Amino acid sequence: MDIANRNRYEGLCSRTIANTRYNDNEVLDVLGIYDDVEYLFTRLGWHDFMFTRRPTYPRLVREFLSSLRVEGILSDPHSPGGRGERWEPPAFLPNEFWYNLTRQASYDATHSKSSAIIKTYFRYLHRVLAHTLFGRGDSEGVVRCSELFVLWAMVNDFQIDTGSFFIRQFSKIANSESDVIVLGGFITLIALRADLSLQGYEEAQGRNKVDLATFQAMKMITRMGDQYHLLMPDPLPSIPLPDPACLTIQIRENWWLQAPSNDAEPDDRPTPPPPAPSHAARSSRGPRLDASTANTLQRILD
């Protein structure tokens, strides 16, 4: 380890490395949105990332982040899925998409909060992303523009260059002044795909799921008697859970908060998902990490 790497490693030693907290099946069942969340992550090709829990190894996280270098453009912006330095496409309009999610007129990347999002699956997805890829943990609930973009990509079936996107996020976390690092589970995935031995590495302790207590603390759900209720933005009433007819994206009317105008071009509208498969078969569904992405991530370790 050279001096620069050692200094970065020692700097990372002063930061807390907490378990990556993944989807909790109990929460998805209580909310009645398992198939919706699974479908939306699958649209991005992120099913395996988000539905398979892997342990966090603090020493591995420090070794990886202290040696990480990102130089130049990791992908050809003209290739399919490539984004180059500007990975947000011109079609992504934050104010317009935020209005579709919240009915609020404008979006502010420093103040707009996830509690304003009306659709349950988007509020849930934002919280899981904050606890995993975006490394924010128990934050104040503000929706950053990059997080809003990922939700937009899910709706519009926009294919993010996953390898480039993840590596840039790793680099951002490595150089952040934030105290807590929560994306160790993804680094474990890279190590496993690179056939690195993890013998001798100690696992982080603590919760590894975004559980019911998390959503109760953020006032997304509450328990009334023997039933959970979804708390909605004022002045909307709470919704007894689960309520598939009101919440699921399998019903066209639930896909958007307002109907598209009659003169809108059909191709401009996001396509609702097909009927979901059996809930019991869910564990076998979803794409694995593709070869090109695996190679991109593995090169970082060389």
Short mmCIF file of C-alpha atoms in Angstrom, two decimals:
data_model
loop_
_atom_site.label_atom_id
_atom_site.label_comp_id
_atom_site.label_asym_id
_atom_site.label_seq_id
_atom_site.Cartn_x
_atom_site.Cartn_y
_atom_site.Cartn_z
CA MET A 1 0.00 0.00 0.00
CA ASP A 2 1.54 3.34 -1.05
CA ILE A 3 1.52 6.45 1.16
CA ALA A 4 -1.50 8.03 -0.59
CA ASN A 5 -3.54 4.86 -0.22
CA ARG A 6 -2.49 4.51 3.41
CA ASN A 7 -3.58 8.09 4.16
CA ARG A 8 -6.95 7.47 2.51
CA TYR A 9 -7.31 4.20 4.42
CA GLU A 10 -6.56 5.90 7.74
CA GLY A 11 -9.07 8.63 6.90
CA LEU A 12 -11.73 5.99 6.28
CA CYS A 13 -10.92 4.42 9.67
CA SER A 14 -12.43 7.50 11.33
CA ARG A 15 -15.78 6.88 9.60
CA THR A 16 -18.46 4.45 10.75
CA ILE A 17 -19.11 1.51 8.43
CA ALA A 18 -22.62 0.19 9.00
CA ASN A 19 -24.42 -2.75 7.46
CA THR A 20 -26.05 -2.20 4.10
CA ARG A 21 -29.78 -2.41 4.78
CA TYR A 22 -31.75 -4.17 2.08
CA ASN A 23 -35.40 -4.81 1.26
CA ASP A 24 -37.44 -6.40 4.03
CA ASN A 25 -40.03 -8.88 2.76
CA GLU A 26 -42.20 -8.23 5.83
CA VAL A 27 -42.46 -4.53 4.94
CA LEU A 28 -43.26 -5.32 1.32
CA ASP A 29 -45.99 -7.74 2.40
CA VAL A 30 -47.49 -5.28 4.90
CA LEU A 31 -47.56 -2.56 2.26
CA GLY A 32 -48.74 -5.02 -0.40
CA ILE A 33 -46.18 -3.78 -2.94
CA TYR A 34 -43.72 -6.66 -3.31
CA ASP A 35 -44.46 -7.28 -6.99
CA ASP A 36 -44.43 -3.55 -7.78
CA VAL A 37 -41.05 -2.93 -6.14
CA GLU A 38 -39.57 -6.07 -7.68
CA TYR A 39 -40.84 -5.06 -11.11
CA LEU A 40 -39.43 -1.52 -10.91
CA PHE A 41 -35.98 -2.68 -9.77
CA THR A 42 -36.03 -5.31 -12.52
CA ARG A 43 -36.66 -2.60 -15.14
CA LEU A 44 -33.24 -1.16 -14.20
CA GLY A 45 -31.56 -4.57 -14.05
CA TRP A 46 -30.97 -4.00 -10.32
CA HIS A 47 -33.05 -6.88 -8.96
CA ASP A 48 -30.04 -8.91 -7.81
CA PHE A 49 -28.40 -5.87 -6.21
CA MET A 50 -31.44 -4.98 -4.16
CA PHE A 51 -33.01 -8.33 -3.28
CA THR A 52 -29.97 -10.38 -2.23
CA ARG A 53 -28.56 -9.44 1.17
CA ARG A 54 -24.80 -9.66 1.52
CA PRO A 55 -22.74 -8.99 4.65
CA THR A 56 -20.62 -5.87 5.09
CA TYR A 57 -16.94 -6.25 5.93
CA PRO A 58 -15.55 -2.95 7.30
CA ARG A 59 -11.91 -3.72 6.45
CA LEU A 60 -12.85 -4.71 2.89
CA VAL A 61 -14.80 -1.46 2.50
CA ARG A 62 -11.78 0.60 3.61
CA GLU A 63 -9.40 -1.33 1.35
CA PHE A 64 -11.68 -0.94 -1.65
CA LEU A 65 -12.54 2.74 -1.23
CA SER A 66 -8.98 3.78 -0.35
CA SER A 67 -7.66 2.22 -3.57
CA LEU A 68 -10.51 3.35 -5.84
CA ARG A 69 -9.56 5.62 -8.76
CA VAL A 70 -12.01 7.03 -11.30
CA GLU A 71 -10.35 8.69 -14.28
CA GLY A 72 -12.20 10.14 -17.26
CA ILE A 73 -15.32 8.68 -18.82
CA LEU A 74 -15.99 5.07 -17.93
CA SER A 75 -18.41 4.49 -20.80
CA ASP A 76 -18.92 5.63 -24.36
CA PRO A 77 -21.76 8.18 -24.24
CA HIS A 78 -22.81 7.10 -27.74
CA SER A 79 -23.05 3.39 -26.96
CA PRO A 80 -26.32 1.75 -25.86
CA GLY A 81 -26.77 2.52 -22.20
CA GLY A 82 -23.71 4.79 -22.14
CA ARG A 83 -24.07 8.16 -20.44
CA GLY A 84 -20.58 9.63 -20.28
CA GLU A 85 -20.12 12.59 -17.98
CA ARG A 86 -23.75 13.68 -18.38
CA TRP A 87 -25.81 10.62 -17.50
CA GLU A 88 -29.08 12.52 -16.95
CA PRO A 89 -30.85 12.60 -20.34
CA PRO A 90 -32.57 15.73 -21.69
CA ALA A 91 -35.97 14.02 -21.19
CA PHE A 92 -35.44 14.02 -17.41
CA LEU A 93 -37.20 17.16 -16.13
CA PRO A 94 -37.04 17.18 -12.31
CA ASN A 95 -39.85 19.69 -11.75
CA GLU A 96 -42.23 17.86 -14.07
CA PHE A 97 -41.50 14.42 -12.64
CA TRP A 98 -41.69 15.71 -9.05
CA TYR A 99 -45.14 17.12 -9.82
CA ASN A 100 -46.21 13.69 -11.10
CA LEU A 101 -45.08 12.15 -7.81
CA THR A 102 -46.36 14.80 -5.39
CA ARG A 103 -48.59 17.37 -7.12
CA GLN A 104 -46.16 19.99 -5.80
CA ALA A 105 -45.40 22.71 -8.33
CA SER A 106 -41.61 22.77 -7.98
CA TYR A 107 -38.74 20.55 -6.93
CA ASP A 108 -35.88 21.68 -4.67
CA ALA A 109 -32.94 19.28 -4.36
CA THR A 110 -32.10 20.66 -0.91
CA HIS A 111 -35.58 20.76 0.64
CA SER A 112 -38.07 18.50 -1.22
CA LYS A 113 -38.82 15.52 1.04
CA SER A 114 -39.94 11.99 0.30
CA SER A 115 -42.90 12.40 2.68
CA ALA A 116 -44.55 14.45 -0.09
CA ILE A 117 -44.51 11.49 -2.50
CA ILE A 118 -48.01 10.03 -2.71
CA LYS A 119 -47.34 6.65 -4.29
CA THR A 120 -46.25 4.10 -1.70
CA TYR A 121 -43.80 2.17 -3.87
CA PHE A 122 -41.89 5.34 -4.78
CA ARG A 123 -41.63 6.41 -1.14
CA TYR A 124 -40.41 2.92 -0.29
CA LEU A 125 -37.95 2.80 -3.19
CA HIS A 126 -36.46 6.15 -2.23
CA ARG A 127 -35.87 5.00 1.35
CA VAL A 128 -34.19 1.75 0.22
CA LEU A 129 -31.97 3.64 -2.25
CA ALA A 130 -30.99 6.08 0.50
CA HIS A 131 -29.99 3.17 2.75
CA THR A 132 -28.01 1.36 0.06
CA LEU A 133 -26.56 2.82 -3.13
CA PHE A 134 -26.74 6.48 -2.13
CA GLY A 135 -25.27 5.80 1.28
CA ARG A 136 -27.34 8.22 3.32
CA GLY A 137 -28.80 5.89 5.93
CA ASP A 138 -31.21 7.52 8.37
CA SER A 139 -31.14 10.89 6.66
CA GLU A 140 -33.64 13.71 6.89
CA GLY A 141 -35.62 12.34 3.93
CA VAL A 142 -34.69 14.96 1.33
CA VAL A 143 -34.87 13.57 -2.22
CA ARG A 144 -31.64 14.35 -4.04
CA CYS A 145 -31.72 14.92 -7.79
CA SER A 146 -29.73 11.72 -8.47
CA GLU A 147 -32.27 9.73 -6.44
CA LEU A 148 -35.16 11.37 -8.28
CA PHE A 149 -33.46 10.48 -11.55
CA VAL A 150 -33.34 6.77 -10.63
CA LEU A 151 -37.09 6.82 -9.89
CA TRP A 152 -37.66 8.55 -13.25
CA ALA A 153 -35.58 5.88 -15.01
CA MET A 154 -37.72 3.14 -13.45
CA VAL A 155 -40.93 4.75 -14.69
CA ASN A 156 -39.64 5.46 -18.18
CA ASP A 157 -37.70 2.21 -18.67
CA PHE A 158 -34.51 4.22 -19.21
CA GLN A 159 -31.46 1.95 -19.12
CA ILE A 160 -28.83 3.39 -16.80
CA ASP A 161 -25.21 2.36 -17.43
CA THR A 162 -25.07 0.45 -14.15
CA GLY A 163 -21.31 -0.13 -13.96
CA SER A 164 -20.45 3.52 -14.55
CA PHE A 165 -23.23 4.73 -12.27
CA PHE A 166 -22.22 2.50 -9.36
CA ILE A 167 -18.51 3.28 -9.64
CA ARG A 168 -19.16 7.02 -9.65
CA GLN A 169 -21.30 6.58 -6.56
CA PHE A 170 -18.55 4.59 -4.82
CA SER A 171 -16.08 7.37 -5.62
CA LYS A 172 -18.45 10.02 -4.29
CA ILE A 173 -18.93 8.13 -1.01
CA ALA A 174 -15.17 7.54 -0.67
CA ASN A 175 -14.54 11.29 -0.86
CA SER A 176 -17.56 12.37 1.15
CA GLU A 177 -17.33 14.03 4.55
CA SER A 178 -20.31 12.00 5.76
CA ASP A 179 -19.53 9.97 8.86
CA VAL A 180 -21.40 6.76 7.96
CA ILE A 181 -20.69 4.43 5.02
CA VAL A 182 -23.54 2.03 4.27
CA LEU A 183 -22.82 0.48 0.85
CA GLY A 184 -20.48 -2.30 2.01
CA GLY A 185 -22.84 -5.02 0.78
CA PHE A 186 -22.27 -3.90 -2.81
CA ILE A 187 -18.50 -3.97 -2.30
CA THR A 188 -18.87 -7.53 -1.00
CA LEU A 189 -20.67 -8.40 -4.25
CA ILE A 190 -17.74 -7.06 -6.29
CA ALA A 191 -15.26 -9.05 -4.20
CA LEU A 192 -17.29 -12.25 -4.62
CA ARG A 193 -17.59 -11.74 -8.38
CA ALA A 194 -13.81 -11.19 -8.52
CA ASP A 195 -13.29 -14.49 -6.61
CA LEU A 196 -11.53 -12.76 -3.73
CA SER A 197 -11.26 -14.73 -0.51
CA LEU A 198 -13.01 -13.05 2.42
CA GLN A 199 -11.60 -15.43 4.99
CA GLY A 200 -10.41 -13.49 8.02
CA TYR A 201 -12.65 -10.47 7.38
CA GLU A 202 -15.06 -9.67 10.21
CA GLU A 203 -18.68 -8.81 9.44
CA ALA A 204 -20.27 -5.58 10.58
CA GLN A 205 -22.96 -5.92 13.23
CA GLY A 206 -26.42 -4.37 13.32
CA ARG A 207 -29.59 -4.34 11.26
CA ASN A 208 -29.37 -5.33 7.60
CA LYS A 209 -32.97 -4.62 6.55
CA VAL A 210 -35.03 -1.48 6.05
CA ASP A 211 -37.64 -2.82 8.45
CA LEU A 212 -41.07 -1.83 9.75
CA ALA A 213 -39.53 0.18 12.59
CA THR A 214 -37.72 2.33 10.02
CA PHE A 215 -40.94 3.23 8.23
CA GLN A 216 -42.80 3.86 11.46
CA ALA A 217 -40.02 6.20 12.61
CA MET A 218 -40.22 8.16 9.35
CA LYS A 219 -44.02 8.34 9.75
CA MET A 220 -44.75 6.49 6.54
CA ILE A 221 -46.88 3.87 8.28
CA THR A 222 -48.52 3.53 11.69
CA ARG A 223 -50.29 0.73 13.52
CA MET A 224 -53.96 1.26 14.39
CA GLY A 225 -55.26 -1.66 16.43
CA ASP A 226 -54.25 -4.84 14.62
CA GLN A 227 -53.74 -3.21 11.21
CA TYR A 228 -51.07 -1.00 9.65
CA HIS A 229 -52.11 2.21 7.90
CA LEU A 230 -50.24 4.14 5.24
CA LEU A 231 -49.93 7.80 6.28
CA MET A 232 -50.56 10.14 3.35
CA PRO A 233 -49.59 13.80 2.87
CA ASP A 234 -52.19 16.24 4.24
CA PRO A 235 -55.10 16.48 3.62
CA LEU A 236 -55.37 12.90 2.33
CA PRO A 237 -56.67 10.25 4.78
CA SER A 238 -54.57 7.27 5.83
CA ILE A 239 -55.02 4.01 3.90
CA PRO A 240 -55.56 0.65 5.68
CA LEU A 241 -52.95 -1.85 4.45
CA PRO A 242 -52.63 -3.74 2.28
CA ASP A 243 -54.85 -2.10 -0.36
CA PRO A 244 -53.79 -3.40 -3.80
CA ALA A 245 -56.66 -1.72 -5.63
CA CYS A 246 -55.48 1.68 -4.40
CA LEU A 247 -51.72 1.17 -4.53
CA THR A 248 -50.60 -1.36 -7.13
CA ILE A 249 -49.14 -0.29 -10.46
CA GLN A 250 -50.81 -3.33 -12.03
CA ILE A 251 -53.85 -1.03 -12.31
CA ARG A 252 -53.41 1.61 -15.01
CA GLU A 253 -55.14 4.36 -13.03
CA ASN A 254 -52.58 4.03 -10.24
CA TRP A 255 -49.58 4.53 -12.51
CA TRP A 256 -49.85 8.33 -12.76
CA LEU A 257 -51.30 10.79 -10.29
CA GLN A 258 -53.18 12.47 -13.08
CA ALA A 259 -54.37 11.15 -16.42
CA PRO A 260 -52.22 12.07 -19.45
CA SER A 261 -53.77 14.65 -21.74
CA ASN A 262 -55.82 13.25 -24.59
CA ASP A 263 -53.53 14.78 -27.20
CA ALA A 264 -50.36 13.26 -25.73
CA GLU A 265 -48.47 10.91 -27.99
CA PRO A 266 -48.85 7.31 -26.78
CA ASP A 267 -45.09 6.72 -27.07
CA ASP A 268 -44.47 9.59 -24.65
CA ARG A 269 -46.29 7.84 -21.82
CA PRO A 270 -44.60 5.35 -19.52
CA THR A 271 -45.84 1.82 -20.12
CA PRO A 272 -47.51 0.14 -17.14
CA PRO A 273 -46.14 -3.30 -16.26
CA PRO A 274 -47.72 -6.54 -17.42
CA PRO A 275 -49.62 -8.69 -14.91
CA ALA A 276 -47.26 -9.81 -12.16
CA PRO A 277 -46.25 -13.46 -11.79
CA SER A 278 -47.18 -15.51 -8.78
CA HIS A 279 -45.98 -14.01 -5.50
CA ALA A 280 -44.66 -17.43 -4.49
CA ALA A 281 -42.30 -17.55 -7.47
CA ARG A 282 -40.70 -14.21 -6.74
CA SER A 283 -37.30 -15.42 -5.50
CA SER A 284 -36.28 -16.85 -8.88
CA ARG A 285 -37.02 -13.72 -10.88
CA GLY A 286 -34.78 -10.84 -11.91
CA PRO A 287 -31.63 -10.43 -14.02
CA ARG A 288 -28.18 -11.16 -12.70
CA LEU A 289 -25.20 -8.81 -13.02
CA ASP A 290 -24.41 -8.82 -16.74
CA ALA A 291 -20.92 -9.71 -18.00
CA SER A 292 -19.99 -6.20 -19.19
CA THR A 293 -20.94 -4.66 -15.85
CA ALA A 294 -19.07 -7.36 -13.94
CA ASN A 295 -15.97 -6.73 -16.06
CA THR A 296 -16.21 -2.97 -15.49
CA LEU A 297 -16.47 -3.42 -11.75
CA GLN A 298 -13.70 -6.01 -11.63
CA ARG A 299 -11.27 -3.70 -13.45
CA ILE A 300 -11.51 -1.35 -10.49
CA LEU A 301 -9.91 -4.05 -8.36
CA ASP A 302 -6.95 -4.61 -10.70
#
